[in-house]
């Protein structure tokens, strides 16, 4: 039973031969060019001639034409004139005479056409078509170099080409071949096979042969067998049919250069010794080897081998010269260590150079795990010899990895084992100081570890790229401790600058995300918002670091939107963060807190229970230095307060034992207490906020507003105006709006009285009055008779702003304001501005 046909490609060939005089099949060995052409010839009803060229042919134009004539003479059922009928004719005359004798159109297939070399030119083939008046169609199949030779013909549409991309197998074709041979493969497995082999048909076929053979001996159907028989067959094929067809120098270059799957010309030079490595890599591409060229952001050349091809080339060199193979791996490890340490460690382990691997691990471990390599680094440590893998430094590094991977128990055990044996060795002390920053949630212990890490930094390497990771980690810890937020901001700003200077994009992204979070929690919303424009929200999803830090930038974006009153955007950010997943002490848990606060602010009862149910996804324990039980309780209390259940809201507040440590919790608690009629307790809660925290815009604007409302309710107009103005002074520079979106009548009265008394923020107050009246249940008193523009202007009329000032604020003329003013008076049935304002209040 033969292999199944590929209808997609057969149809493509039909169309190509019909529409073009010359069709090229240009791809590396193993792309089934000959198999495809054989299937196409068998189903073709036209006359077909077949010429296969070899590397041993001594080819010039006359020899090529003679070969074509001989192929035409082999067509069954045709009796052309004797070859000697034109003994004095040149090669072209003899060839055209054969075509004339055939008397019918013919398709000429030239297989392995690249062996013709300089003899095969567009001029020769197009002359053949022209001299035979189009009765000959040509299919030339061979190496990708054909695309270079015939680029002009393809560009001018005198020829068409099927490249390796066209000839690569698809998921459907892989599954069809398996089914044809009574084997089985799932769609997911077929996709994985194509991804690993770049759709190389020979790799897929050898894989199927091995799988089918093992299935027939009782193996589980559908199981993938990436080694050893499939690997061996493919390795032999590459050695004989790919590398074996290259010049010895180029084959040796490939065997050395495939030590690394990703190459720069400089790394290729280091591995091969060839000073002109970039040109030779381009030559490899021209030969159809499995190499792709890229350009980085600066326009520098990068080359990537297909992983399957590179692996098999490494196998070929290992079995022919193991010493050279190990030397190349060690060279690659040392060369890559400053650039790609995780990859460098892999090369050192391949070489069996455990001492080199340990040196790279101990030097670069913080960079590796910060860039989401914790899982790989832990596995690499376990591949070392037993005496090395139990070295105290490696144990404590593994402890940090395990904690990042959410194995706190394993991390604790390894850390204890390491400290018991590490002693006072300076290298161990330095490594343990930073590893400890990952290993505790106790604020006191964490602060002590941070102090030790700072001490280490004063004696640490001056390498700026490594220093950037240490500075970032200290800023990250300061953010968790929340003892000195300005210090966290300074450290993270330094980390951003150093990461950018050292060209460490992953670290720069981490540092920017943490800095945006620190700035936003510190009330510097405008700075945070600008910074977030350069941060990819989803870049860290599903990485090792995601357990600790995943979604920090996305949460910061939602947090800024929430406080600046963009409720829809905030909810969208929190929904996106929840969709990414995350444990109960992650930024997804914080998103649950602010989703609940947003639902409470909106006053929609339909959302309250759903928001309360989401709070179950928040940890009941203090984790990563954050008071999760406190966050959960304040969100629940705020929802209960919004629903009018003040008794249960107060009971929930009573469960919070560390409110004084979390200023934002204090201001929300004060608002809950005020709503429950506990104004004196609300004032006491606000009074306990530290002077430093009161300078944070979020805390100041919310706290002063609550205090202003209490003073207003108590009839202290002077104190109310003073506090409200301070709330506005803190809020407006940072675009803070959320505290000023309250919906109760007491807040509307405060707005009106403050507007009438005069304020430096008249436009803001006017906008708040307009928004309140538009949303209020009794908005019909002003809302229905007035247009949206008139409602906006009515809000300004409630302030002490003159018509000229209102016109400047709204970018219209004074006459326009006067016109709207008269319309408002008429609709409200009043005679002047004072009566209009009284009408609403």
CSV table of N, CA and C in Angstrom, one decimal, residues 460-590:
chain,number,residue,atom,x,y,z
A,460,UNK,N,29.1,43.7,46.6
A,460,UNK,CA,28.8,42.8,45.5
A,460,UNK,C,29.5,43.3,44.2
A,461,UNK,N,29.4,42.4,43.2
A,461,UNK,CA,30.0,42.7,41.9
A,461,UNK,C,29.4,44.1,41.4
A,462,UNK,N,30.3,44.8,40.7
A,462,UNK,CA,29.8,46.1,40.1
A,462,UNK,C,29.2,45.9,38.7
A,463,UNK,N,29.1,44.7,38.3
A,463,UNK,CA,28.4,44.4,37.0
A,463,UNK,C,27.1,45.0,37.0
A,464,UNK,N,26.8,46.0,36.1
A,464,UNK,CA,25.6,46.8,36.2
A,464,UNK,C,24.4,45.9,35.8
A,465,UNK,N,24.5,44.9,35.0
A,465,UNK,CA,23.4,44.0,34.6
A,465,UNK,C,22.9,43.2,35.8
A,466,UNK,N,23.9,42.7,36.6
A,466,UNK,CA,23.5,41.9,37.8
A,466,UNK,C,23.0,42.8,38.9
A,467,UNK,N,23.6,44.0,39.0
A,467,UNK,CA,23.2,45.0,40.0
A,467,UNK,C,21.7,45.4,39.8
A,468,UNK,N,21.3,45.5,38.5
A,468,UNK,CA,19.9,45.8,38.2
A,468,UNK,C,18.9,44.8,38.8
A,469,UNK,N,19.3,43.5,38.8
A,469,UNK,CA,18.4,42.5,39.4
A,469,UNK,C,18.3,42.6,40.9
A,470,UNK,N,19.5,42.9,41.5
A,470,UNK,CA,19.5,43.1,43.0
A,470,UNK,C,18.6,44.3,43.4
A,471,UNK,N,18.8,45.4,42.7
A,471,UNK,CA,18.1,46.6,43.0
A,471,UNK,C,16.6,46.4,42.8
A,472,UNK,N,16.2,45.7,41.8
A,472,UNK,CA,14.8,45.4,41.5
A,472,UNK,C,14.2,44.6,42.7
A,473,UNK,N,15.0,43.5,43.1
A,473,UNK,CA,14.4,42.7,44.1
A,473,UNK,C,14.3,43.4,45.4
A,474,UNK,N,15.2,44.3,45.7
A,474,UNK,CA,15.0,45.1,47.0
A,474,UNK,C,13.8,46.0,46.9
A,475,UNK,N,13.6,46.6,45.7
A,475,UNK,CA,12.4,47.4,45.5
A,475,UNK,C,11.2,46.6,45.6
A,476,UNK,N,11.2,45.5,45.1
A,476,UNK,CA,10.0,44.6,45.1
A,476,UNK,C,9.7,44.2,46.5
A,477,UNK,N,10.7,43.9,47.4
A,477,UNK,CA,10.5,43.6,48.8
A,477,UNK,C,10.0,44.8,49.5
A,478,UNK,N,10.6,46.0,49.3
A,478,UNK,CA,10.1,47.2,50.0
A,478,UNK,C,8.6,47.4,49.7
A,479,UNK,N,8.2,47.1,48.4
A,479,UNK,CA,6.8,47.3,48.1
A,479,UNK,C,5.9,46.3,48.9
A,480,UNK,N,6.4,45.1,49.1
A,480,UNK,CA,5.6,44.1,49.9
A,480,UNK,C,5.6,44.5,51.4
A,481,UNK,N,6.7,45.1,51.9
A,481,UNK,CA,6.7,45.5,53.3
A,481,UNK,C,5.9,46.7,53.6
A,482,UNK,N,5.8,47.6,52.6
A,482,UNK,CA,5.0,48.9,52.7
A,482,UNK,C,5.4,49.7,53.9
A,483,UNK,N,6.6,49.6,54.4
A,483,UNK,CA,7.1,50.4,55.5
A,483,UNK,C,7.6,51.7,55.0
A,484,UNK,N,8.1,51.8,53.8
A,484,UNK,CA,8.7,53.0,53.2
A,484,UNK,C,8.4,53.1,51.7
A,485,UNK,N,7.2,53.4,51.3
A,485,UNK,CA,6.8,53.4,49.9
A,485,UNK,C,7.7,54.3,49.1
A,486,UNK,N,8.1,55.5,49.5
A,486,UNK,CA,9.0,56.3,48.7
A,486,UNK,C,10.4,55.5,48.4
A,487,UNK,N,10.8,54.7,49.3
A,487,UNK,CA,12.1,54.0,49.1
A,487,UNK,C,11.8,52.9,48.0
A,488,UNK,N,10.7,52.3,48.1
A,488,UNK,CA,10.3,51.3,47.0
A,488,UNK,C,10.3,51.9,45.7
A,489,UNK,N,9.7,53.1,45.6
A,489,UNK,CA,9.7,53.9,44.3
A,489,UNK,C,11.1,54.2,43.8
A,490,UNK,N,11.9,54.7,44.7
A,490,UNK,CA,13.3,55.0,44.3
A,490,UNK,C,14.1,53.8,43.8
A,491,UNK,N,14.0,52.7,44.5
A,491,UNK,CA,14.7,51.5,44.1
A,491,UNK,C,14.2,51.0,42.8
A,492,UNK,N,12.9,51.0,42.6
A,492,UNK,CA,12.3,50.5,41.3
A,492,UNK,C,12.6,51.4,40.1
A,493,UNK,N,12.6,52.7,40.4
A,493,UNK,CA,13.1,53.7,39.3
A,493,UNK,C,14.5,53.4,38.9
A,494,UNK,N,15.4,53.1,39.9
A,494,UNK,CA,16.7,52.8,39.6
A,494,UNK,C,16.8,51.5,38.8
A,495,UNK,N,16.0,50.5,39.2
A,495,UNK,CA,16.0,49.2,38.5
A,495,UNK,C,15.6,49.4,37.0
A,496,UNK,N,14.6,50.3,36.8
A,496,UNK,CA,14.2,50.5,35.4
A,496,UNK,C,15.3,51.1,34.6
A,497,UNK,N,16.0,52.1,35.2
A,497,UNK,CA,17.1,52.8,34.5
A,497,UNK,C,18.2,51.8,34.2
A,498,UNK,N,18.6,51.0,35.2
A,498,UNK,CA,19.7,50.1,35.0
A,498,UNK,C,19.3,49.0,34.0
A,499,UNK,N,18.1,48.5,34.1
A,499,UNK,CA,17.7,47.4,33.2
A,499,UNK,C,17.7,47.9,31.7
A,500,UNK,N,17.2,49.2,31.5
A,500,UNK,CA,17.3,49.7,30.2
A,500,UNK,C,18.7,49.9,29.7
A,501,UNK,N,19.6,50.4,30.6
A,501,UNK,CA,20.9,50.6,30.2
A,501,UNK,C,21.7,49.3,29.9
A,502,UNK,N,21.3,48.3,30.6
A,502,UNK,CA,21.9,47.0,30.3
A,502,UNK,C,21.2,46.1,29.3
A,503,UNK,N,20.2,46.7,28.7
A,503,UNK,CA,19.4,46.0,27.6
A,503,UNK,C,18.8,44.7,28.1
A,504,UNK,N,18.1,44.8,29.3
A,504,UNK,CA,17.4,43.6,29.9
A,504,UNK,C,15.9,43.9,29.8
A,505,UNK,N,15.3,43.6,28.7
A,505,UNK,CA,13.9,43.9,28.5
A,505,UNK,C,12.9,43.3,29.5
A,506,UNK,N,13.2,42.0,29.8
A,506,UNK,CA,12.3,41.3,30.7
A,506,UNK,C,12.3,42.0,32.1
A,507,UNK,N,13.5,42.2,32.6
A,507,UNK,CA,13.7,42.9,33.9
A,507,UNK,C,13.1,44.3,33.8
A,508,UNK,N,13.3,45.0,32.7
A,508,UNK,CA,12.7,46.4,32.6
A,508,UNK,C,11.2,46.3,32.7
A,509,UNK,N,10.6,45.3,32.1
A,509,UNK,CA,9.1,45.2,32.1
A,509,UNK,C,8.7,44.9,33.5
A,510,UNK,N,9.4,44.0,34.2
A,510,UNK,CA,9.0,43.7,35.6
A,510,UNK,C,9.1,44.9,36.5
A,511,UNK,N,10.3,45.6,36.3
A,511,UNK,CA,10.5,46.8,37.2
A,511,UNK,C,9.4,47.9,36.9
A,512,UNK,N,9.1,48.1,35.6
A,512,UNK,CA,8.1,49.1,35.3
A,512,UNK,C,6.7,48.7,35.8
A,513,UNK,N,6.3,47.4,35.8
A,513,UNK,CA,5.1,47.0,36.3
A,513,UNK,C,5.0,47.2,37.8
A,514,UNK,N,6.1,46.9,38.5
A,514,UNK,CA,6.1,47.1,40.0
A,514,UNK,C,6.2,48.6,40.3
A,515,UNK,N,6.9,49.4,39.5
A,515,UNK,CA,7.0,50.8,39.8
A,515,UNK,C,5.6,51.4,39.5
A,516,UNK,N,4.9,51.0,38.5
A,516,UNK,CA,3.5,51.6,38.3
A,516,UNK,C,2.6,51.3,39.4
A,517,UNK,N,2.7,50.0,40.0
A,517,UNK,CA,1.9,49.7,41.1
A,517,UNK,C,2.3,50.5,42.3
A,518,UNK,N,3.6,50.7,42.6
A,518,UNK,CA,4.1,51.5,43.7
A,518,UNK,C,3.6,52.9,43.6
A,519,UNK,N,3.7,53.5,42.4
A,519,UNK,CA,3.3,54.9,42.2
A,519,UNK,C,1.8,55.0,42.4
A,520,UNK,N,1.0,54.1,41.9
A,520,UNK,CA,-0.4,54.2,42.0
A,520,UNK,C,-0.9,54.0,43.5
A,521,UNK,N,-0.3,53.1,44.2
A,521,UNK,CA,-0.6,52.9,45.6
A,521,UNK,C,-0.1,54.1,46.4
A,522,UNK,N,0.9,54.8,45.9
A,522,UNK,CA,1.4,56.0,46.6
A,522,UNK,C,0.7,57.2,46.2
A,523,UNK,N,-0.4,57.0,45.4
A,523,UNK,CA,-1.2,58.2,45.0
A,523,UNK,C,-0.7,59.0,43.8
A,524,UNK,N,0.3,58.5,43.2
A,524,UNK,CA,0.9,59.3,42.0
A,524,UNK,C,0.3,58.6,40.7
A,525,UNK,N,-1.0,58.9,40.6
A,525,UNK,CA,-1.8,58.2,39.5
A,525,UNK,C,-1.3,58.6,38.1
A,526,UNK,N,-1.1,59.9,37.9
A,526,UNK,CA,-0.8,60.4,36.6
A,526,UNK,C,0.6,59.8,36.1
A,527,UNK,N,1.5,59.8,37.0
A,527,UNK,CA,2.8,59.2,36.7
A,527,UNK,C,2.7,57.7,36.4
A,528,UNK,N,1.9,57.0,37.2
A,528,UNK,CA,1.7,55.6,37.0
A,528,UNK,C,1.0,55.3,35.6
A,529,UNK,N,0.0,56.2,35.3
A,529,UNK,CA,-0.7,56.0,34.0
A,529,UNK,C,0.2,56.2,32.8
A,530,UNK,N,1.1,57.2,32.9
A,530,UNK,CA,2.0,57.4,31.8
A,530,UNK,C,3.0,56.2,31.7
A,531,UNK,N,3.4,55.7,32.8
A,531,UNK,CA,4.4,54.5,32.8
A,531,UNK,C,3.7,53.3,32.2
A,532,UNK,N,2.4,53.1,32.5
A,532,UNK,CA,1.7,51.9,32.1
A,532,UNK,C,1.6,51.8,30.5
A,533,UNK,N,1.7,53.0,29.9
A,533,UNK,CA,1.6,53.0,28.4
A,533,UNK,C,2.7,52.2,27.8
A,534,UNK,N,3.8,51.9,28.5
A,534,UNK,CA,5.0,51.2,28.0
A,534,UNK,C,5.0,49.8,28.5
A,535,UNK,N,4.0,49.3,29.2
A,535,UNK,CA,4.0,48.0,29.8
A,535,UNK,C,2.9,47.1,29.1
A,536,UNK,N,3.4,45.9,28.7
A,536,UNK,CA,2.4,44.9,28.2
A,536,UNK,C,1.8,44.2,29.3
A,537,UNK,N,0.4,44.4,29.4
A,537,UNK,CA,-0.3,43.8,30.5
A,537,UNK,C,-0.2,42.3,30.6
A,538,UNK,N,-0.2,41.6,29.4
A,538,UNK,CA,-0.3,40.2,29.4
A,538,UNK,C,1.0,39.4,29.3
A,539,UNK,N,2.1,40.2,29.2
A,539,UNK,CA,3.4,39.5,28.9
A,539,UNK,C,3.8,38.5,29.8
A,540,UNK,N,3.4,38.6,31.1
A,540,UNK,CA,3.9,37.6,32.1
A,540,UNK,C,3.0,36.5,32.3
A,541,UNK,N,1.9,36.4,31.6
A,541,UNK,CA,0.9,35.3,31.8
A,541,UNK,C,1.5,34.0,31.6
A,542,UNK,N,1.3,33.1,32.6
A,542,UNK,CA,1.7,31.7,32.5
A,542,UNK,C,3.2,31.5,32.6
A,543,UNK,N,4.0,32.5,33.0
A,543,UNK,CA,5.4,32.3,33.3
A,543,UNK,C,5.6,32.0,34.8
A,544,UNK,N,6.8,31.4,35.1
A,544,UNK,CA,7.1,31.1,36.4
A,544,UNK,C,6.9,32.2,37.4
A,545,UNK,N,7.3,33.4,37.0
A,545,UNK,CA,7.2,34.6,37.9
A,545,UNK,C,5.8,35.0,38.1
A,546,UNK,N,4.9,34.5,37.3
A,546,UNK,CA,3.4,34.8,37.4
A,546,UNK,C,2.9,34.5,38.8
A,547,UNK,N,3.4,33.5,39.4
A,547,UNK,CA,2.9,33.1,40.7
A,547,UNK,C,3.0,34.3,41.7
A,548,UNK,N,4.1,35.0,41.7
A,548,UNK,CA,4.4,36.1,42.6
A,548,UNK,C,3.9,37.4,42.0
A,549,UNK,N,4.1,37.7,40.8
A,549,UNK,CA,4.0,39.0,40.3
A,549,UNK,C,3.1,39.1,39.1
A,550,UNK,N,2.5,38.0,38.7
A,550,UNK,CA,1.7,38.0,37.5
A,550,UNK,C,0.5,38.9,37.6
A,551,UNK,N,0.3,39.8,36.6
A,551,UNK,CA,-0.8,40.7,36.5
A,551,UNK,C,-0.6,42.0,37.3
A,552,UNK,N,0.6,42.3,37.8
A,552,UNK,CA,0.8,43.5,38.6
A,552,UNK,C,0.5,44.7,37.7
A,553,UNK,N,0.9,44.7,36.5
A,553,UNK,CA,0.7,45.9,35.6
A,553,UNK,C,-0.8,46.0,35.3
A,554,UNK,N,-1.4,44.9,35.0
A,554,UNK,CA,-2.8,45.0,34.7
A,554,UNK,C,-3.7,45.4,35.9
A,555,UNK,N,-3.3,45.0,37.1
A,555,UNK,CA,-4.0,45.4,38.3
A,555,UNK,C,-3.8,46.9,38.5
A,556,UNK,N,-2.5,47.4,38.3
A,556,UNK,CA,-2.2,48.8,38.5
A,556,UNK,C,-3.0,49.6,37.5
A,557,UNK,N,-3.2,49.1,36.3
A,557,UNK,CA,-4.0,49.9,35.3
A,557,UNK,C,-5.5,50.0,35.8
A,558,UNK,N,-6.0,48.9,36.3
A,558,UNK,CA,-7.4,48.9,36.8
A,558,UNK,C,-7.5,49.8,38.0
A,559,UNK,N,-6.5,49.7,38.9
A,559,UNK,CA,-6.5,50.6,40.1
A,559,UNK,C,-6.5,52.0,39.7
A,560,UNK,N,-5.7,52.5,38.8
A,560,UNK,CA,-5.7,53.9,38.4
A,560,UNK,C,-7.0,54.2,37.8
A,561,UNK,N,-7.5,53.4,36.9
A,561,UNK,CA,-8.8,53.7,36.3
A,561,UNK,C,-9.9,53.8,37.3
A,562,UNK,N,-9.9,52.9,38.3
A,562,UNK,CA,-10.9,53.0,39.4
A,562,UNK,C,-10.9,54.3,40.1
A,563,UNK,N,-9.7,54.7,40.6
A,563,UNK,CA,-9.6,56.0,41.4
A,563,UNK,C,-9.9,57.2,40.5
A,564,UNK,N,-9.6,57.1,39.2
A,564,UNK,CA,-9.8,58.2,38.3
A,564,UNK,C,-11.2,58.2,37.7
A,565,UNK,N,-12.1,57.3,38.2
A,565,UNK,CA,-13.5,57.4,37.8
A,565,UNK,C,-13.8,56.7,36.5
A,566,UNK,N,-12.9,56.0,35.9
A,566,UNK,CA,-13.2,55.3,34.6
A,566,UNK,C,-13.6,53.9,35.0
A,567,UNK,N,-14.8,53.8,35.5
A,567,UNK,CA,-15.3,52.5,36.1
A,567,UNK,C,-15.4,51.4,35.1
A,568,UNK,N,-15.8,51.7,33.9
A,568,UNK,CA,-15.9,50.6,32.9
A,568,UNK,C,-14.5,50.1,32.5
A,569,UNK,N,-13.6,51.0,32.3
A,569,UNK,CA,-12.2,50.5,32.0
A,569,UNK,C,-11.6,49.7,33.2
A,570,UNK,N,-11.9,50.2,34.4
A,570,UNK,CA,-11.3,49.5,35.6
A,570,UNK,C,-11.9,48.1,35.7
A,571,UNK,N,-13.2,47.9,35.5
A,571,UNK,CA,-13.8,46.6,35.5
A,571,UNK,C,-13.3,45.7,34.4
A,572,UNK,N,-13.1,46.3,33.3
A,572,UNK,CA,-12.5,45.5,32.2
A,572,UNK,C,-11.1,45.0,32.5
A,573,UNK,N,-10.3,45.8,33.1
A,573,UNK,CA,-9.0,45.4,33.5
A,573,UNK,C,-9.1,44.3,34.6
A,574,UNK,N,-9.9,44.4,35.6
A,574,UNK,CA,-10.1,43.4,36.6
A,574,UNK,C,-10.6,42.1,36.1
A,575,UNK,N,-11.5,42.2,35.1
A,575,UNK,CA,-12.1,41.0,34.5
A,575,UNK,C,-11.0,40.2,33.7
A,576,UNK,N,-10.1,41.0,33.0
A,576,UNK,CA,-9.0,40.4,32.3
A,576,UNK,C,-8.1,39.7,33.2
A,577,UNK,N,-7.8,40.4,34.3
A,577,UNK,CA,-6.9,39.8,35.3
A,577,UNK,C,-7.4,38.5,35.9
A,578,UNK,N,-8.7,38.5,36.2
A,578,UNK,CA,-9.4,37.3,36.7
A,578,UNK,C,-9.4,36.2,35.7
A,579,UNK,N,-9.5,36.6,34.4
A,579,UNK,CA,-9.5,35.5,33.4
A,579,UNK,C,-8.2,34.9,33.2
A,580,UNK,N,-7.1,35.6,33.5
A,580,UNK,CA,-5.8,35.0,33.5
A,580,UNK,C,-5.5,34.0,34.5
A,581,UNK,N,-6.4,34.0,35.6
A,581,UNK,CA,-6.2,33.1,36.7
A,581,UNK,C,-5.3,33.7,37.7
A,582,UNK,N,-4.9,32.9,38.7
A,582,UNK,CA,-4.1,33.4,39.8
A,582,UNK,C,-4.7,32.8,41.1
A,583,UNK,N,-3.8,32.6,42.1
A,583,UNK,CA,-4.2,32.0,43.3
A,583,UNK,C,-4.8,33.1,44.2
A,584,UNK,N,-5.1,32.7,45.5
A,584,UNK,CA,-5.9,33.5,46.4
A,584,UNK,C,-5.1,34.6,47.1
A,585,UNK,N,-3.8,34.6,46.7
A,585,UNK,CA,-2.9,35.7,47.3
A,585,UNK,C,-2.2,36.4,46.2
A,586,UNK,N,-2.8,36.5,45.0
A,586,UNK,CA,-2.2,37.0,43.8
A,586,UNK,C,-2.9,38.4,43.5
A,587,UNK,N,-2.4,39.0,42.4
A,587,UNK,CA,-3.1,40.3,42.1
A,587,UNK,C,-4.5,40.0,41.6
A,588,UNK,N,-4.8,38.8,41.2
A,588,UNK,CA,-6.2,38.5,40.9
A,588,UNK,C,-7.1,38.6,42.1
A,589,UNK,N,-6.5,38.3,43.3
A,589,UNK,CA,-7.2,38.5,44.5
A,589,UNK,C,-7.5,39.9,44.8
A,590,UNK,N,-6.5,40.8,44.6
A,590,UNK,CA,-6.8,42.2,44.7
A,590,UNK,C,-7.8,42.7,43.7
